[in-house]
Coordinates of C-alpha atoms in Angstrom, one line a residue:
Chain A
M5 CA 11.4 -25.5 25.9
L6 CA 13.4 -27.7 23.6
A7 CA 16.9 -28.7 24.5
G8 CA 19.5 -26.4 22.9
V9 CA 17.2 -23.5 22.5
R10 CA 18.1 -20.4 24.6
R11 CA 15.8 -17.7 26.0
T12 CA 17.1 -14.3 25.2
G13 CA 14.2 -12.1 26.4
P14 CA 10.7 -12.4 27.8
L15 CA 9.3 -13.3 24.3
E16 CA 12.5 -14.1 22.4
W17 CA 14.3 -17.4 21.9
E18 CA 17.6 -18.2 20.1
V19 CA 18.5 -21.3 18.3
P20 CA 22.4 -21.2 18.4
V21 CA 24.7 -22.0 15.5
G22 CA 25.4 -25.7 15.7
F23 CA 21.8 -26.7 16.5
V24 CA 21.9 -28.5 13.2
P25 CA 25.2 -28.8 11.2
G26 CA 26.1 -26.1 8.8
M27 CA 24.2 -23.2 10.3
R28 CA 25.7 -19.9 9.1
V29 CA 23.7 -17.6 11.4
P30 CA 21.6 -18.3 14.6
G31 CA 17.9 -18.8 14.5
K32 CA 15.5 -16.6 16.4
F33 CA 11.9 -17.0 17.2
F34 CA 9.3 -15.1 19.2
L35 CA 6.9 -16.8 21.6
S36 CA 5.1 -16.3 24.9
D37 CA 5.1 -18.8 27.7
A38 CA 1.4 -19.4 26.9
L39 CA 2.2 -20.3 23.4
S40 CA 5.4 -22.3 24.1
G41 CA 3.4 -25.5 24.6
T42 CA 2.3 -25.4 20.9
L43 CA 5.9 -25.3 19.6
E44 CA 6.8 -28.4 17.6
E45 CA 10.4 -29.7 17.4
G46 CA 10.0 -30.1 13.7
A47 CA 9.4 -26.3 13.3
V48 CA 12.5 -25.4 15.2
S49 CA 14.6 -27.9 13.1
Q50 CA 13.2 -26.2 10.0
L51 CA 14.1 -22.8 11.4
A52 CA 17.7 -24.1 11.9
N53 CA 17.8 -25.6 8.4
V54 CA 17.0 -22.3 6.8
A55 CA 20.1 -20.9 8.7
T56 CA 22.3 -23.2 6.6
M57 CA 21.4 -21.6 3.3
P58 CA 24.0 -19.6 1.4
G59 CA 24.0 -15.8 1.8
I60 CA 21.5 -15.7 4.7
V61 CA 22.1 -12.5 6.8
K62 CA 21.6 -11.8 10.5
Y63 CA 19.1 -14.5 11.6
S64 CA 16.8 -17.2 10.4
L65 CA 13.6 -15.8 12.0
A66 CA 10.1 -17.1 12.9
M67 CA 7.1 -15.2 14.1
P68 CA 4.9 -16.3 17.1
D69 CA 2.6 -18.2 14.7
I70 CA 5.5 -20.6 14.0
H71 CA 4.6 -24.1 13.1
W72 CA 5.9 -27.1 11.3
G73 CA 5.6 -26.7 7.5
Y74 CA 7.9 -27.8 4.7
G75 CA 11.2 -26.1 3.8
F76 CA 10.8 -23.0 5.9
P77 CA 8.6 -23.3 9.0
I78 CA 5.3 -21.4 8.7
G79 CA 5.9 -18.0 10.2
G80 CA 9.5 -18.1 8.8
V81 CA 11.3 -15.0 7.6
A82 CA 14.9 -14.9 6.1
A83 CA 16.8 -12.3 4.2
F84 CA 19.6 -13.2 1.7
S85 CA 22.3 -11.0 0.4
R86 CA 21.7 -9.8 -3.1
N87 CA 25.3 -10.7 -4.1
E88 CA 25.9 -14.0 -2.3
G89 CA 22.4 -15.2 -1.4
V90 CA 19.9 -17.6 -2.9
I91 CA 16.2 -17.8 -3.6
S92 CA 14.1 -20.8 -2.7
P93 CA 10.5 -21.9 -3.3
G94 CA 10.8 -23.5 0.1
G95 CA 10.7 -20.0 1.6
V96 CA 7.6 -19.0 -0.3
G97 CA 5.4 -22.1 -0.5
F98 CA 3.0 -23.5 -3.1
D99 CA 0.4 -20.8 -2.6
I100 CA 2.5 -17.8 -3.8
N101 CA 1.1 -14.5 -2.5
C102 CA -1.5 -16.1 -0.5
G103 CA -2.7 -12.9 1.2
V104 CA -5.4 -10.9 2.8
R105 CA -7.2 -7.6 2.2
V106 CA -9.9 -5.8 4.1
L107 CA -12.5 -3.5 2.7
T108 CA -14.6 -1.0 4.7
T109 CA -18.2 -0.2 4.2
P110 CA -20.5 2.6 5.4
L111 CA -22.7 0.0 7.1
S112 CA -22.7 -0.5 10.9
V113 CA -23.7 -3.4 13.0
E114 CA -26.9 -1.6 13.8
S115 CA -27.7 -0.8 10.2
L116 CA -26.8 -4.2 8.7
Q117 CA -30.0 -5.7 7.5
R118 CA -30.5 -9.1 5.7
K119 CA -27.3 -10.6 6.8
Q120 CA -28.2 -14.1 5.7
E121 CA -29.2 -12.8 2.3
L122 CA -25.9 -10.9 2.0
L123 CA -24.0 -14.0 2.8
E124 CA -25.9 -16.0 0.2
R125 CA -25.4 -13.3 -2.5
L126 CA -21.7 -13.1 -1.7
F127 CA -21.5 -16.9 -1.9
S128 CA -23.1 -16.9 -5.3
A129 CA -20.9 -14.0 -6.6
V130 CA -17.5 -15.5 -5.6
P131 CA -16.8 -19.0 -6.9
T132 CA -15.7 -21.0 -3.9
G133 CA -14.3 -24.5 -3.1
V134 CA -12.7 -27.4 -4.9
G135 CA -13.2 -27.3 -8.7
A136 CA -14.8 -23.8 -8.7
R137 CA -14.5 -22.1 -12.0
S138 CA -14.5 -18.4 -12.8
S139 CA -17.2 -16.6 -14.7
L140 CA -14.4 -14.6 -16.3
R141 CA -13.4 -15.8 -19.7
L142 CA -9.8 -14.8 -19.9
S143 CA -8.0 -14.8 -23.2
E144 CA -4.3 -15.8 -23.2
R145 CA -3.5 -12.1 -23.7
E146 CA -5.5 -11.1 -20.7
L147 CA -3.8 -13.7 -18.5
E148 CA -0.5 -12.3 -19.7
G149 CA -1.7 -8.9 -18.5
M150 CA -2.7 -10.3 -15.1
L151 CA 0.8 -11.9 -14.8
A152 CA 2.6 -8.8 -15.8
S153 CA 0.6 -6.1 -14.1
G154 CA -1.3 -7.7 -11.2
A155 CA -4.0 -5.5 -9.5
R156 CA -3.3 -2.7 -12.0
W157 CA -4.5 -5.1 -14.8
A158 CA -7.7 -5.8 -12.9
I159 CA -8.4 -2.1 -12.4
E160 CA -7.7 -1.2 -16.0
K161 CA -10.3 -3.9 -16.9
G162 CA -12.8 -2.2 -14.7
Y163 CA -12.5 -4.4 -11.6
G164 CA -12.0 -1.6 -9.1
M165 CA -10.9 2.0 -8.7
A166 CA -7.5 3.7 -9.3
Q167 CA -7.2 4.5 -5.6
D168 CA -7.1 0.8 -4.7
I169 CA -3.7 0.4 -6.2
V170 CA -1.7 2.3 -3.5
R171 CA -3.6 0.4 -0.9
C172 CA -1.9 -2.9 -1.9
E173 CA 1.6 -3.9 -0.8
Q174 CA 4.0 -3.3 -3.7
K175 CA 1.1 -1.4 -5.4
G176 CA -0.3 -4.8 -6.2
C177 CA 2.4 -5.6 -8.8
M178 CA 5.9 -6.9 -8.7
E179 CA 7.5 -5.2 -11.7
E180 CA 10.1 -7.9 -12.0
A181 CA 7.4 -10.4 -13.1
D182 CA 8.5 -12.6 -16.0
P183 CA 5.4 -14.2 -17.5
S184 CA 7.7 -16.2 -19.9
A185 CA 8.9 -18.2 -16.9
V186 CA 5.3 -19.4 -16.2
S187 CA 4.7 -22.7 -17.9
A188 CA 1.9 -23.7 -20.2
K189 CA 0.6 -26.0 -17.5
A190 CA 0.5 -23.2 -14.9
R191 CA -1.3 -21.0 -17.4
Q192 CA -3.8 -23.7 -18.2
R193 CA -4.6 -24.0 -14.5
G194 CA -4.7 -20.3 -13.9
M195 CA -7.0 -19.4 -16.8
P196 CA -10.3 -20.7 -15.4
Q197 CA -9.5 -19.9 -11.8
S198 CA -9.0 -16.2 -11.8
G199 CA -11.5 -14.6 -9.4
T200 CA -12.1 -17.8 -7.4
L201 CA -11.6 -18.1 -3.7
G202 CA -10.2 -21.6 -3.5
S203 CA -10.5 -23.9 -0.5
G204 CA -8.7 -24.9 2.7
N205 CA -8.0 -21.9 5.0
H206 CA -9.2 -19.4 2.3
F207 CA -12.3 -17.3 3.3
L208 CA -14.4 -14.3 2.8
E209 CA -15.8 -12.8 6.0
I210 CA -18.3 -10.2 7.0
Q211 CA -16.8 -8.6 10.1
A212 CA -17.6 -5.8 12.6
V213 CA -15.1 -3.5 14.3
R214 CA -15.5 -4.3 18.0
E215 CA -12.5 -2.6 19.6
I216 CA -10.2 0.3 18.7
Y217 CA -6.8 0.3 20.4
N218 CA -5.3 3.3 18.6
P219 CA -7.8 5.9 17.5
D220 CA -5.4 8.0 15.4
A221 CA -4.2 5.0 13.4
A222 CA -7.8 3.7 13.1
R223 CA -8.9 7.0 11.7
A224 CA -6.0 7.0 9.2
F225 CA -7.0 3.5 8.2
G226 CA -10.7 4.6 7.8
V227 CA -12.1 2.2 10.4
A228 CA -14.5 3.1 13.2
M229 CA -16.2 1.3 16.1
G230 CA -19.2 -0.8 14.9
Q231 CA -18.3 -0.5 11.2
I232 CA -18.9 -3.5 8.9
C233 CA -15.9 -4.6 6.9
I234 CA -15.2 -7.4 4.5
M235 CA -12.1 -9.5 4.7
I236 CA -10.8 -11.6 1.7
H237 CA -8.2 -14.3 2.1
C238 CA -6.9 -16.2 -0.9
G239 CA -3.9 -16.6 -3.2
S240 CA -2.6 -17.5 -6.7
R241 CA -4.7 -20.7 -7.1
G242 CA -3.5 -23.6 -9.3
L243 CA -1.3 -21.2 -11.3
G244 CA 0.9 -20.4 -8.3
H245 CA 0.9 -24.1 -7.1
Q246 CA 2.1 -25.2 -10.5
V247 CA 4.8 -22.5 -10.7
C248 CA 6.1 -23.7 -7.4
T249 CA 6.1 -27.4 -8.5
D250 CA 7.8 -26.6 -11.9
H251 CA 10.5 -24.5 -10.4
L252 CA 11.1 -26.8 -7.4
R253 CA 12.2 -29.4 -10.0
L254 CA 14.4 -27.0 -11.9
L255 CA 16.0 -25.7 -8.7
E256 CA 16.7 -29.2 -7.4
A257 CA 19.0 -29.6 -10.4
A258 CA 20.4 -26.1 -9.8
T259 CA 21.2 -27.0 -6.2
K260 CA 23.5 -29.8 -7.5
K261 CA 24.9 -27.6 -10.3
Y262 CA 26.0 -24.9 -7.9
R263 CA 27.1 -27.4 -5.3
I264 CA 24.8 -26.2 -2.5
T265 CA 24.4 -28.6 0.4
L266 CA 21.0 -28.6 2.0
P267 CA 19.4 -30.5 4.9
D268 CA 16.0 -30.6 3.2
R269 CA 15.2 -31.0 -0.5
Q270 CA 12.3 -28.6 -0.3
L271 CA 14.8 -25.9 0.3
A272 CA 16.1 -26.4 -3.2
C273 CA 17.6 -23.0 -4.3
A274 CA 19.8 -21.2 -6.7
P275 CA 21.9 -18.1 -6.4
L276 CA 19.8 -14.9 -6.9
D277 CA 21.9 -13.9 -10.0
S278 CA 21.8 -17.3 -11.7
P279 CA 19.6 -18.1 -14.7
E280 CA 17.6 -20.6 -12.5
G281 CA 17.2 -18.2 -9.6
R282 CA 16.1 -15.4 -11.9
A283 CA 13.6 -17.6 -13.7
Y284 CA 12.0 -18.7 -10.4
F285 CA 12.0 -15.1 -9.1
G286 CA 10.3 -13.9 -12.3
A287 CA 7.7 -16.7 -12.3
M288 CA 7.0 -16.2 -8.6
A289 CA 6.6 -12.5 -9.1
A290 CA 4.1 -13.2 -12.0
S291 CA 2.2 -15.5 -9.7
A292 CA 2.1 -12.9 -7.0
N293 CA 0.7 -10.5 -9.5
Y294 CA -2.0 -13.1 -10.4
A295 CA -2.9 -13.3 -6.8
W296 CA -3.2 -9.5 -6.4
A297 CA -5.4 -9.4 -9.5
N298 CA -7.4 -12.3 -8.1
R299 CA -8.2 -10.5 -4.8
Q300 CA -9.0 -7.3 -6.7
V301 CA -11.5 -9.1 -8.9
I302 CA -13.1 -10.8 -5.9
M303 CA -13.3 -7.5 -4.1
H304 CA -15.0 -6.0 -7.1
S305 CA -17.7 -8.7 -7.0
V306 CA -18.2 -8.0 -3.2
R307 CA -18.6 -4.2 -4.0
N308 CA -21.2 -5.1 -6.7
V309 CA -23.2 -7.2 -4.2
L310 CA -23.2 -4.4 -1.6
E311 CA -24.1 -1.9 -4.2
N312 CA -27.0 -4.0 -5.5
M313 CA -28.3 -4.9 -2.0
Y314 CA -27.9 -1.6 -0.1
G315 CA -27.3 1.0 -2.9
I316 CA -23.8 1.8 -1.6
A317 CA -21.6 3.4 -4.2
H318 CA -18.2 1.7 -4.9
Q319 CA -16.5 5.0 -3.9
E320 CA -17.9 4.6 -0.4
M321 CA -16.2 1.2 0.1
H322 CA -12.5 1.7 0.7
L323 CA -9.7 -0.9 0.6
V324 CA -7.8 -0.5 3.8
Y325 CA -4.9 -2.6 2.6
D326 CA -3.8 -5.8 0.9
V327 CA -0.9 -7.8 2.3
A328 CA 1.0 -10.9 1.0
H329 CA 1.8 -13.8 3.3
N330 CA 3.9 -16.0 1.0
V331 CA 6.4 -14.1 -1.1
A332 CA 10.1 -13.3 -1.7
K333 CA 11.0 -9.7 -2.5
F334 CA 14.0 -7.4 -2.9
E335 CA 14.1 -4.8 -0.1
E336 CA 16.6 -2.5 1.5
H337 CA 17.4 -3.2 5.2
V338 CA 20.1 -2.2 7.7
V339 CA 22.4 -5.1 8.4
D340 CA 25.2 -4.6 10.9
G341 CA 24.8 -0.8 10.6
K342 CA 24.9 -0.8 6.8
R343 CA 22.0 -0.5 4.3
M344 CA 22.0 -3.4 1.9
Q345 CA 19.7 -4.9 -0.6
V346 CA 18.4 -8.3 0.5
C347 CA 15.9 -10.8 -0.8
V348 CA 13.4 -11.2 2.0
H349 CA 11.5 -14.5 2.0
R350 CA 8.3 -14.5 4.0
K351 CA 6.6 -17.8 4.4
G352 CA 3.4 -17.3 6.4
A353 CA 4.6 -13.9 7.6
T354 CA 3.4 -10.4 6.9
R355 CA 5.4 -7.3 5.8
A356 CA 5.0 -4.7 8.6
F357 CA 6.9 -1.6 7.3
G358 CA 7.1 1.2 9.8
P359 CA 6.3 4.9 9.4
G360 CA 8.2 6.6 6.6
S361 CA 9.1 3.4 4.8
P362 CA 9.1 3.3 1.0
D363 CA 6.0 1.8 -0.7
L364 CA 3.5 3.4 1.7
P365 CA 0.8 5.7 0.4
V366 CA 0.9 9.3 1.8
E367 CA -2.0 8.6 4.1
Y368 CA -0.1 5.9 5.9
E369 CA 3.3 7.6 6.0
S370 CA 3.0 8.5 9.6
T371 CA 1.1 5.5 10.9
G372 CA 3.1 2.8 9.2
Q373 CA 1.7 0.0 7.0
P374 CA -1.6 -1.5 7.9
V375 CA -1.1 -5.1 8.9
I376 CA -4.0 -7.5 8.6
I377 CA -4.0 -10.6 10.8
P378 CA -6.9 -12.9 10.1
G379 CA -8.2 -15.0 13.0
S380 CA -9.7 -18.4 12.5
M381 CA -13.4 -18.9 11.6
G382 CA -15.0 -18.0 14.9
T383 CA -12.3 -15.8 16.4
S384 CA -11.3 -12.1 16.0
S385 CA -9.1 -10.7 13.2
F386 CA -6.9 -7.8 13.9
L387 CA -5.6 -4.6 12.2
L388 CA -2.2 -3.5 13.3
Q389 CA 0.4 -1.0 12.1
G390 CA 4.0 -1.6 11.0
T391 CA 6.8 -0.2 13.2
A392 CA 10.4 1.0 13.2
I393 CA 11.1 -1.9 15.6
A394 CA 10.0 -4.4 12.9
M395 CA 12.5 -2.7 10.5
E396 CA 15.3 -3.3 13.1
K397 CA 14.4 -6.7 14.4
T398 CA 12.5 -8.7 11.7
F399 CA 13.3 -7.2 8.3
G400 CA 10.0 -5.3 8.6
S401 CA 7.9 -8.5 9.3
T402 CA 5.3 -9.8 11.7
C403 CA 3.0 -12.8 12.1
H404 CA 0.3 -13.8 9.5
G405 CA -2.4 -15.5 11.5
A406 CA -3.3 -17.7 14.3
G407 CA -1.3 -20.9 13.3
R408 CA -2.8 -24.4 13.5
V409 CA -2.4 -26.5 16.6
M410 CA -4.6 -29.5 15.6
S411 CA -4.1 -31.7 12.6
R412 CA -6.9 -32.2 10.1
T413 CA -7.0 -35.9 11.0
K414 CA -7.6 -35.1 14.6
A415 CA -10.1 -32.3 13.8
K416 CA -12.1 -34.7 11.6
K417 CA -12.2 -37.3 14.5
S418 CA -13.2 -34.8 17.2
L419 CA -15.5 -32.4 15.4
T420 CA -18.1 -32.5 12.7
G421 CA -19.0 -29.7 10.3
K422 CA -22.5 -29.7 11.8
Q423 CA -21.3 -29.3 15.4
V424 CA -19.0 -26.4 14.4
R425 CA -21.8 -24.7 12.4
E426 CA -24.2 -25.0 15.4
S427 CA -21.6 -23.8 17.9
L428 CA -20.9 -20.7 15.7
G429 CA -24.6 -20.2 15.2
R430 CA -25.2 -20.0 18.9
R431 CA -22.7 -17.0 18.9
G432 CA -24.6 -15.4 16.0
I433 CA -22.0 -16.3 13.4
L434 CA -23.4 -17.6 10.1
I435 CA -21.3 -19.9 7.9
R436 CA -21.6 -20.9 4.3
A437 CA -19.4 -23.5 2.7
P438 CA -19.6 -25.8 -0.3
H439 CA -19.6 -28.7 2.1
D440 CA -19.6 -29.4 5.8
A441 CA -16.3 -31.2 5.7
A442 CA -14.5 -27.9 4.9
I443 CA -16.0 -26.4 8.1
A444 CA -14.6 -29.1 10.5
D445 CA -11.2 -28.8 8.9
E446 CA -11.0 -25.1 9.8
A447 CA -12.9 -25.0 13.1
P448 CA -11.7 -22.4 15.7
E449 CA -10.4 -25.1 18.0
V450 CA -7.7 -26.2 15.5
Y451 CA -5.9 -22.8 15.7
K452 CA -3.8 -21.1 18.3
P453 CA -5.8 -18.3 19.9
S454 CA -5.2 -15.3 17.6
D455 CA -5.4 -12.8 20.4
E456 CA -2.4 -14.3 22.1
V457 CA -0.4 -14.3 18.8
V458 CA -1.1 -10.7 18.2
R459 CA -0.5 -9.8 21.8
V460 CA 3.1 -11.2 21.4
V461 CA 3.8 -9.1 18.3
H462 CA 2.3 -6.0 20.0
E463 CA 4.4 -6.5 23.1
L464 CA 7.5 -7.1 21.1
G465 CA 6.7 -3.9 19.1
I466 CA 7.1 -5.6 15.7
S467 CA 3.6 -4.3 15.0
R468 CA 1.1 -2.5 17.1
L469 CA -2.6 -3.1 17.6
V470 CA -5.0 -0.7 16.0
A471 CA -8.4 -2.5 15.9
R472 CA -10.1 -5.8 16.5
L473 CA -12.7 -7.2 14.1
E474 CA -15.2 -9.9 15.0
P475 CA -16.8 -12.3 12.4
L476 CA -20.5 -12.0 11.8
A477 CA -20.7 -14.4 8.8
V478 CA -18.1 -16.5 7.1
I479 CA -17.7 -18.0 3.6
K480 CA -15.3 -21.0 3.7
G481 CA -13.6 -22.2 0.6
Chain B
M8 CA -6.0 -50.0 2.8
S9 CA -2.3 -49.6 2.2
F10 CA -2.1 -46.0 3.1
T11 CA -2.8 -44.3 6.4
E12 CA -3.1 -40.7 7.6
M13 CA -0.3 -39.6 10.0
E14 CA -0.4 -36.7 12.5
H15 CA 0.7 -33.4 11.0
T16 CA -0.5 -30.0 12.4
A17 CA -0.5 -27.9 9.3
D18 CA -0.8 -30.2 6.3
M19 CA -1.7 -33.9 5.5
K20 CA 0.9 -36.5 5.9
M21 CA 0.4 -40.0 4.5
R22 CA 2.3 -43.3 4.9
V23 CA 2.0 -45.6 2.0
E24 CA 3.0 -49.3 1.8
A25 CA 3.2 -51.8 -1.0
G26 CA 4.9 -55.0 -1.9
R27 CA 6.1 -53.8 -5.3
L28 CA 7.3 -50.4 -6.5
D29 CA 4.6 -50.3 -9.2
E30 CA 2.0 -50.7 -6.5
L31 CA 3.6 -48.1 -4.3
F32 CA 3.1 -45.5 -7.0
S33 CA -0.5 -46.6 -7.6
E34 CA -1.2 -46.5 -3.9
A35 CA 0.4 -43.1 -3.5
A36 CA -1.9 -41.8 -6.2
R37 CA -4.9 -43.3 -4.4
A38 CA -3.8 -41.8 -1.1
M39 CA -3.6 -38.4 -2.7
M40 CA -7.1 -38.7 -4.2
H41 CA -8.4 -40.0 -0.8
I42 CA -7.4 -36.7 0.7
M43 CA -8.9 -34.7 -2.1
Y44 CA -12.1 -36.6 -2.8
G45 CA -12.6 -39.5 -0.3
A46 CA -13.2 -42.6 -2.4
P47 CA -13.7 -41.6 -6.0
G48 CA -15.3 -44.0 -8.5
S49 CA -14.5 -44.8 -12.1
D50 CA -16.8 -44.6 -15.0
G51 CA -14.3 -46.0 -17.5
I52 CA -12.3 -42.9 -18.4
S53 CA -8.7 -43.7 -18.9
R54 CA -5.7 -41.6 -20.0
P55 CA -2.0 -42.3 -20.3
I56 CA 0.6 -40.9 -17.9
Q57 CA 4.3 -40.7 -18.3
V58 CA 6.9 -38.9 -16.3
K59 CA 10.7 -38.9 -15.9
A60 CA 13.0 -37.8 -13.2
H61 CA 16.6 -38.3 -12.0
D62 CA 16.0 -40.4 -8.9
L63 CA 13.2 -42.4 -7.3
V64 CA 12.1 -39.7 -4.9
A65 CA 12.0 -37.1 -7.7
L66 CA 10.1 -39.6 -9.8
M67 CA 7.4 -40.0 -7.1
H68 CA 7.2 -36.2 -6.7
A69 CA 6.9 -35.7 -10.5
F70 CA 4.3 -38.5 -10.8
L71 CA 2.0 -37.2 -8.0
S72 CA 2.5 -33.6 -9.3
E73 CA 1.4 -34.7 -12.7
I74 CA -1.7 -36.3 -11.4
L75 CA -2.5 -33.1 -9.5
Y76 CA -2.1 -31.1 -12.7
I77 CA -4.3 -33.6 -14.6
T78 CA -7.0 -33.4 -12.0
D79 CA -7.0 -29.7 -11.8
A80 CA -6.6 -28.8 -15.5
E81 CA -8.6 -31.7 -17.1
G82 CA -11.2 -32.2 -14.3
L83 CA -10.4 -35.9 -14.1
V84 CA -10.9 -37.3 -10.6
V85 CA -8.5 -40.2 -10.6
S86 CA -9.6 -43.4 -8.9
G87 CA -6.8 -45.7 -9.9
A88 CA -3.4 -45.9 -11.6
S89 CA -1.8 -48.8 -13.3
V90 CA 1.8 -48.1 -13.9
R91 CA 5.2 -49.6 -14.6
V92 CA 8.1 -48.0 -12.7
K93 CA 11.7 -48.1 -14.1
E94 CA 14.7 -46.4 -12.6
T95 CA 14.0 -42.9 -13.9
S96 CA 10.6 -43.2 -15.5
V97 CA 7.1 -44.2 -14.8
E98 CA 4.4 -44.9 -17.3
G99 CA 1.0 -46.4 -17.4
R100 CA -2.7 -45.4 -17.3
L101 CA -4.9 -43.5 -15.0
T102 CA -8.6 -44.3 -14.6
G103 CA -11.3 -42.1 -13.0
E104 CA -14.4 -40.1 -13.5
P105 CA -15.1 -36.5 -14.6
F106 CA -15.2 -33.8 -11.8
R107 CA -18.9 -33.2 -11.0
A108 CA -19.6 -30.3 -8.5
E109 CA -22.5 -32.1 -6.8
K110 CA -20.4 -35.2 -6.1
H111 CA -16.8 -33.8 -5.6
R112 CA -17.2 -30.3 -4.4
G113 CA -16.8 -31.3 -0.8
G114 CA -13.3 -32.4 -1.5
R115 CA -10.1 -30.8 -0.2
E116 CA -7.7 -29.0 -2.5
I117 CA -4.0 -30.1 -2.5
K118 CA -1.7 -27.3 -3.3
G119 CA 1.4 -29.3 -3.8
I120 CA 3.5 -32.3 -2.9
S121 CA 6.4 -31.5 -0.5
L122 CA 9.9 -32.8 -1.0
S123 CA 10.4 -32.3 2.8
G124 CA 10.9 -35.7 4.4
L125 CA 9.8 -37.4 1.2
Q126 CA 11.5 -40.8 1.3
I127 CA 11.0 -44.3 0.0
I128 CA 12.6 -47.1 1.9
R129 CA 12.5 -50.9 1.6
E130 CA 12.0 -53.1 4.6
E131 CA 12.2 -56.7 3.8
D132 CA 9.4 -57.2 1.2
T133 CA 7.7 -53.9 1.7
Y134 CA 8.2 -50.5 0.1
I135 CA 7.3 -47.7 2.5
M136 CA 6.9 -44.1 1.8
E137 CA 6.0 -41.0 3.8
V138 CA 4.8 -38.0 2.0
L139 CA 3.5 -34.5 3.0
F140 CA 0.7 -32.8 1.0
D141 CA 0.3 -29.1 1.3
V142 CA -3.5 -28.5 1.7

């Protein structure tokens, strides 16, 4: 382990105040011995940098998928006091509300026919990859609706069913959204991209439930052994990217104005109650809503394909849940024995609210929130449940995915898209992408093993395993 | 080539070198397009670009962000930039070709240009910059 970092438990590590100058609270991260070899010094420095930000409470945290990002580390979680804290795009990222949802079907592995055709039809129905454009022709007013109302807007427009709403974190809409803080440039980028998957690590996957760890929770989530599910991973597209860029610039000026000293310019921030902080929060919330609407529209296209191919009614395909990975939100948490309102930043981390928490639908009140952890292209994804321990330890948060261990430069040198495609094919996993280059970039070998990452969060108790899903066919953006 | 890919686990890091500041900006634009589209061509399309910022690093960030916006919103795959850099402004022209799915779809999307570790230094006669792109 790195010099200066202290072990405080079998899976817990502390970065003490003083690791970098100006830390206000210690840093804490969660990692097994098996994963410790993947820890980068840069990621720990970033974790410590976050601890220098005004109004941070308790700890600067990182989940076991911690890796070197920009601003916050990926896997970073930090809560800021409503009265004295700040908000920063460095704690959210460019892809605001990049997130994931999973949809169940009545199909089973045995009854799934025409897998290749299903993959092709899904690929045609969901615009994918660089430069992909939506078949939706949004008016400015409709975009406004998307920004203000998120998944609710999509459902009102006919993209889904009313019951989908409660199956989204925050009911698919941050009410604090302020579309007026979203620039004309961001709108211009967002207009033709609604309902598109994007590229990079975004994907749409046909999966099968291969293992059930907690039958009661699985039943509550509506998943059963052998069942076919569809997982969708994407975010707020060019609109969210532009919002981050625009407000980063404004917040750089605000950082100087409010005399905040920071070790990294990407951590540019402003007090939560300042005009600049409020503007970013409002624009970020509007982008988060765009992302929820986006995933809702994509899921509707998926349901249409399944209906057309197999005659399955939309009502038979249930959204299990939709979670955000990159977002900042006001939540109530207990800090030093007192309940307080904090702004929780999750950058490559998932909310994991325990049983009885607010914002959960009735059917998940006793199980806790469904947590969806996507694997990499050829590896398992997992369904977990949020826990009371997460509420105590991590502001109700857990990991978000496997976490990369190999750079794209190295991946490109050591793997070709063709090799990856053939290797997955030998395991029965089909893959469809706009181009082979996108496949090599995201090969299973470039990620930490997802099963070890979820084992750590399960052992810690910050979320508990419910089911494992294996990929059968993948669409890569 | 005056730009090279550097090791970075999650994203794409580039080191760019040039003898003059104007060239550093042009090369940075080419480096970004290299990540996105390999080696794009030009079919004579040209458009002006102008950005302002309070310091050199912010200027570079604003310049690359503007090109990203132009590429995404206007569908212009930029192959070259001819610019003049002053203390707080950069202006000039971009050249390139229109985005065509059959040619450019295999590219890689850049989500944003990070300010983390973005620095421009001068060593003797060379300007050197390291920049991290979120992909």
